[in-house]
Amino acid sequence: MKISYKWLKEYIDIKITPEELEQRLTFAGIEVETIETLGEELKSIKVAKIIEKESHPNAEKLSICTVFDGEKNLQVVCGASNCAKGQCIAFAPVGSIVGNFKIKKAKLRGVQSFGMICSEKELGLSENHDGIMVLREGAEIGVNLSEYLDYQDTIFDVEITPNRPDLLGIIGVARDLSALLGLELKLPETSLPISSINISESLQLKNENSEKCPRYIARLIKDVKVEESPEWLKKRILSVGLRPINNIVDITNFVMMEYGHPLHAFDYSKLEERQIIVRNAKKDEAITALDNQKYQLIEDDLVIADSTKPIALAGIIGCQNSQITNETVDIVIEAANFLYSSVRKTSGRLKISTDSCYRFERGMSDINAKNVSDRACSLIIEIAGGSLANGTLDSFENIKEPVQVSLRPDKVRSFLSIDINDAKIIEYLENLGLKLIEQSSQKISFTIPHYRNDLTREIDLIEEIIRLHGYNNVASKLKTQNIMNKELFQLRRSVQDFLINEGFYGTVNWPFADPESLNKLKISENDLRRNFISIKNPIGKSFSVMQTTLLPNLFKNALYNINHNQKDLKLFELTKIFKKSDNISKREDFTVSGLITGKFLEIYWNSNQQEVDFFDLKGIIEDLFDYLKIEKFTMVKSKENFYQLQLGVDVLINKKIVGSFGKVDPKIAENFEIERPIYTFELNLSEINKINCFKKHTFIEIPKFPPVLRDLSILVSKDYSFEQLENCIYSTNPKVIRKIVLFDEFTGKMIDKGFKSLSFNIMFGSDTKTLTDDYIKKLFDKIVKNLKQKYNIRLR
């Protein structure tokens, strides 16, 4: 449903901005789905003037007009018969959009046209397409049409819940906001002149199904003039998404959107025997509706009929045989209420969706039918003229007593956890239209207004109180609970996914450990991992402390599998380790440890079976960090005693050790009864997550220009690491040097003592041009020069 900000301000004096109103509507339970600015599409249309008009030389029905748009004169070919010299018109210049079409320069029957003179229908302002839209004389030339017509408005598209049909009209929303904002609600006044015509002498009403139609009101107005609606009425209709048709139909639509209760108008002259009969459809009866569709009815459908034929499908849509036309003189205004289940059943079966059935399906008020009937008749007499017949035909047999609901103030306070006195409770509910009938310290009773059929229980009133009080004004008594670290959870899941994709099998072990296992690993006495958290009642010495490393349990898993002839293993465990940072503080860090032994790849007929080595494990760690988008990490010689000399590496991020990997010293492996080469790694995921070193995933465009590859082989002192050499190469031109790969390292008799031979593959690339051989040669020479100056390298 659409709500006009300007229309809303006619009933309550709103001082807040549309943006603030959106927030208040949402917190009041009226969900705002979208906000649009009305009149935007008319801002490209200009108020212009026809300076000259002459006949088209090649077409009798076309005219050539000279149009002044406030800046310049333009030639426009027009086909409307009512265009004339001196008229102020709505002009769409080249480039503007009218409906779904963009106006372009065109040649019509050999004459150039630089724009379009628009009709009201083309601009979406009405159904009038008889000719161009002629504006009042003296209109300001050059201003946009939206400003000239004052069509600028803010429209809220809201979602109304099925239990609040009272909010399906502008007044209903205004009433709710008046209670919420503490503003006075101004309802429209109606004036019905008395006529000498008696309605009972001119029209008869018969309601044959009062169960499906609990109330039906008919009024007769004679000698009306059906014509185009006044501007203010058209604006209101357009603002809520409806199109103006004529003054009578527009008034019924206006009142429906104002009060939220549908009405319908019949042409009195088309009613056979001047009768209105509410009845069930007859067998094989059919209608042609206002949407030009023919519908076959069944006996369960409720219709409005005259003495011979149906003239409307009750609460859903009217028929063409009784519609209002320009020739209509006398009209019958229907204001009724229909059983929501009947309307929903019929509209669903026939697949008809109208503004009328949308409202009746949610349940309308019997009482409100009288209000909308008075309002519609008052507006019709004011706008279309005519004489209102004296009296009404009103079928209202089953008058319901007003609903009364009581609530307990103490229950309100305890249930809502707010400090609110009885006077404030009464004020909130009376602002919504409820009437106080009884008050005591134990109970307060109210009469529910006819338009709030959703208020039937004490809890309904309590909900209204907190809605007006404000959910956000209830003091929070709970501290924010940090249930889980989402970032760490995603990191753990990513690591698990990566290792499983690499062929690792996950293990699950008890979190208990044997203190002796750290001796087997030769962990130093002052190491933090020696700060055990002891178990008070352990089942044995082997389970007497909480684990501070996952490696011992992985060794046990490996030994078990090796003893069962499973010698090619890739195992990992991801769980917590437990430490004491001092005698009081305790830490639990998520850690992942892995172990590899045997063949690196599974047996396959065309694969080369090789034993796992240090570089296989190094590649896994590098690939893992690449998968996690961790770029800035370094690898240095490990200080761990359980790695074989020169084959252990510590991993650092921001100069902080977050893990290690390498080949386990054979003597350490023997301590765990393993007589095979073992490679392990251990990474503290909690520490990695705290450092927050992850690069955001970004799209990188595929290079348009081909890369250039060059190999570089050097002799360099063993004192210098690969990282130092890599940084030196990159620093030469980081924009062009894209990738450096170390593909060979050699030491031996043919290499000078204290030196090593390294071979690099360097990738060069550019986003803007193809790199020439001459450019690459100069850059390559500069790399060599920098390496010689910093690290005294020699080319091989």
Tab-separated table of N, CA and C in Angstrom, residues 739-788:
chain	number	residue	atom	x	y	z
A	739	LYS	N	56.258	-12.102	-10.056
A	739	LYS	CA	56.390	-13.353	-9.311
A	739	LYS	C	57.833	-13.837	-9.365
A	740	ILE	N	58.311	-14.374	-8.213
A	740	ILE	CA	59.665	-14.940	-8.128
A	740	ILE	C	59.553	-16.344	-7.555
A	741	VAL	N	60.090	-17.317	-8.275
A	741	VAL	CA	60.042	-18.717	-7.826
A	741	VAL	C	61.451	-19.261	-7.731
A	742	LEU	N	61.806	-19.794	-6.567
A	742	LEU	CA	63.089	-20.487	-6.399
A	742	LEU	C	62.887	-21.936	-6.829
A	743	PHE	N	63.538	-22.323	-7.935
A	743	PHE	CA	63.297	-23.681	-8.444
A	743	PHE	C	64.506	-24.606	-8.289
A	744	ASP	N	65.645	-24.084	-7.762
A	744	ASP	CA	66.782	-24.978	-7.560
A	744	ASP	C	67.727	-24.395	-6.504
A	745	GLU	N	68.221	-25.287	-5.649
A	745	GLU	CA	69.253	-24.919	-4.670
A	745	GLU	C	70.272	-26.057	-4.651
A	746	PHE	N	71.568	-25.672	-4.708
A	746	PHE	CA	72.599	-26.708	-4.797
A	746	PHE	C	73.811	-26.294	-3.966
A	747	THR	N	74.311	-27.244	-3.191
A	747	THR	CA	75.586	-27.090	-2.471
A	747	THR	C	76.357	-28.382	-2.639
A	748	GLY	N	77.653	-28.264	-2.779
A	748	GLY	CA	78.460	-29.486	-2.956
A	748	GLY	C	79.901	-29.155	-3.247
A	749	LYS	N	80.621	-30.189	-3.767
A	749	LYS	CA	82.054	-30.035	-4.014
A	749	LYS	C	82.355	-28.970	-5.055
A	750	MET	N	81.443	-28.794	-6.021
A	750	MET	CA	81.702	-27.843	-7.100
A	750	MET	C	81.371	-26.402	-6.705
A	751	ILE	N	80.825	-26.221	-5.520
A	751	ILE	CA	80.469	-24.901	-5.025
A	751	ILE	C	81.424	-24.508	-3.917
A	752	ASP	N	81.888	-23.260	-3.956
A	752	ASP	CA	82.823	-22.782	-2.932
A	752	ASP	C	82.237	-22.970	-1.542
A	753	LYS	N	83.142	-23.249	-0.604
A	753	LYS	CA	82.720	-23.456	0.773
A	753	LYS	C	82.086	-22.172	1.311
A	754	GLY	N	80.965	-22.331	2.002
A	754	GLY	CA	80.248	-21.182	2.552
A	754	GLY	C	79.296	-20.535	1.576
A	755	PHE	N	79.205	-21.091	0.362
A	755	PHE	CA	78.311	-20.544	-0.662
A	755	PHE	C	77.253	-21.579	-1.062
A	756	LYS	N	76.241	-21.097	-1.722
A	756	LYS	CA	75.188	-21.963	-2.269
A	756	LYS	C	74.777	-21.430	-3.636
A	757	SER	N	74.288	-22.357	-4.458
A	757	SER	CA	73.819	-21.990	-5.804
A	757	SER	C	72.293	-21.945	-5.792
A	758	LEU	N	71.750	-20.793	-6.194
A	758	LEU	CA	70.298	-20.624	-6.256
A	758	LEU	C	69.864	-20.255	-7.667
A	759	SER	N	68.744	-20.831	-8.093
A	759	SER	CA	68.187	-20.516	-9.413
A	759	SER	C	66.753	-20.019	-9.240
A	760	PHE	N	66.472	-18.842	-9.812
A	760	PHE	CA	65.156	-18.209	-9.714
A	760	PHE	C	64.496	-18.140	-11.092
A	761	ASN	N	63.178	-18.241	-11.079
A	761	ASN	CA	62.384	-17.917	-12.274
A	761	ASN	C	61.606	-16.646	-11.954
A	762	ILE	N	61.838	-15.599	-12.772
A	762	ILE	CA	61.237	-14.283	-12.511
A	762	ILE	C	60.215	-13.977	-13.608
A	763	MET	N	59.005	-13.600	-13.179
A	763	MET	CA	57.944	-13.228	-14.128
A	763	MET	C	57.807	-11.706	-14.148
A	764	PHE	N	57.850	-11.125	-15.369
A	764	PHE	CA	57.659	-9.701	-15.576
A	764	PHE	C	56.314	-9.489	-16.288
A	765	GLY	N	55.622	-8.423	-15.936
A	765	GLY	CA	54.343	-8.153	-16.590
A	765	GLY	C	53.942	-6.697	-16.441
A	766	SER	N	53.035	-6.240	-17.328
A	766	SER	CA	52.543	-4.865	-17.289
A	766	SER	C	51.060	-4.849	-17.623
A	767	ASP	N	50.317	-3.928	-16.988
A	767	ASP	CA	48.888	-3.783	-17.253
A	767	ASP	C	48.611	-2.819	-18.401
A	768	THR	N	49.641	-2.116	-18.868
A	768	THR	CA	49.409	-1.044	-19.854
A	768	THR	C	50.095	-1.260	-21.197
A	769	LYS	N	51.079	-2.165	-21.243
A	769	LYS	CA	51.814	-2.314	-22.499
A	769	LYS	C	52.500	-3.675	-22.572
A	770	THR	N	52.963	-4.019	-23.780
A	770	THR	CA	53.775	-5.224	-23.976
A	770	THR	C	55.236	-4.878	-23.696
A	771	LEU	N	55.862	-5.669	-22.854
A	771	LEU	CA	57.249	-5.405	-22.478
A	771	LEU	C	58.192	-5.867	-23.588
A	772	THR	N	59.092	-4.995	-24.000
A	772	THR	CA	60.039	-5.332	-25.077
A	772	THR	C	61.269	-6.041	-24.501
A	773	ASP	N	62.013	-6.713	-25.391
A	773	ASP	CA	63.245	-7.404	-24.960
A	773	ASP	C	64.252	-6.402	-24.413
A	774	ASP	N	64.329	-5.245	-25.033
A	774	ASP	CA	65.284	-4.242	-24.583
A	774	ASP	C	64.953	-3.766	-23.169
A	775	TYR	N	63.661	-3.569	-22.890
A	775	TYR	CA	63.226	-3.126	-21.566
A	775	TYR	C	63.537	-4.201	-20.526
A	776	ILE	N	63.245	-5.468	-20.861
A	776	ILE	CA	63.488	-6.572	-19.927
A	776	ILE	C	64.982	-6.710	-19.644
A	777	LYS	N	65.810	-6.542	-20.682
A	777	LYS	CA	67.260	-6.679	-20.497
A	777	LYS	C	67.787	-5.625	-19.522
A	778	LYS	N	67.332	-4.387	-19.697
A	778	LYS	CA	67.779	-3.314	-18.806
A	778	LYS	C	67.334	-3.579	-17.365
A	779	LEU	N	66.097	-4.050	-17.194
A	779	LEU	CA	65.583	-4.325	-15.857
A	779	LEU	C	66.324	-5.509	-15.233
A	780	PHE	N	66.602	-6.537	-16.054
A	780	PHE	CA	67.311	-7.718	-15.567
A	780	PHE	C	68.720	-7.320	-15.109
A	781	ASP	N	69.395	-6.496	-15.895
A	781	ASP	CA	70.741	-6.046	-15.525
A	781	ASP	C	70.711	-5.247	-14.226
A	782	LYS	N	69.662	-4.478	-14.027
A	782	LYS	CA	69.541	-3.692	-12.800
A	782	LYS	C	69.346	-4.607	-11.591
A	783	ILE	N	68.593	-5.700	-11.766
A	783	ILE	CA	68.410	-6.673	-10.681
A	783	ILE	C	69.757	-7.267	-10.278
A	784	VAL	N	70.531	-7.673	-11.276
A	784	VAL	CA	71.847	-8.272	-11.004
A	784	VAL	C	72.755	-7.269	-10.299
A	785	LYS	N	72.727	-6.029	-10.757
A	785	LYS	CA	73.558	-4.982	-10.152
A	785	LYS	C	73.211	-4.783	-8.681
A	786	ASN	N	71.883	-4.740	-8.375
A	786	ASN	CA	71.452	-4.552	-6.979
A	786	ASN	C	71.870	-5.732	-6.106
A	787	LEU	N	71.781	-6.954	-6.641
A	787	LEU	CA	72.173	-8.143	-5.871
A	787	LEU	C	73.678	-8.144	-5.604
A	788	LYS	N	74.443	-7.707	-6.594
A	788	LYS	CA	75.895	-7.661	-6.403
A	788	LYS	C	76.271	-6.646	-5.328
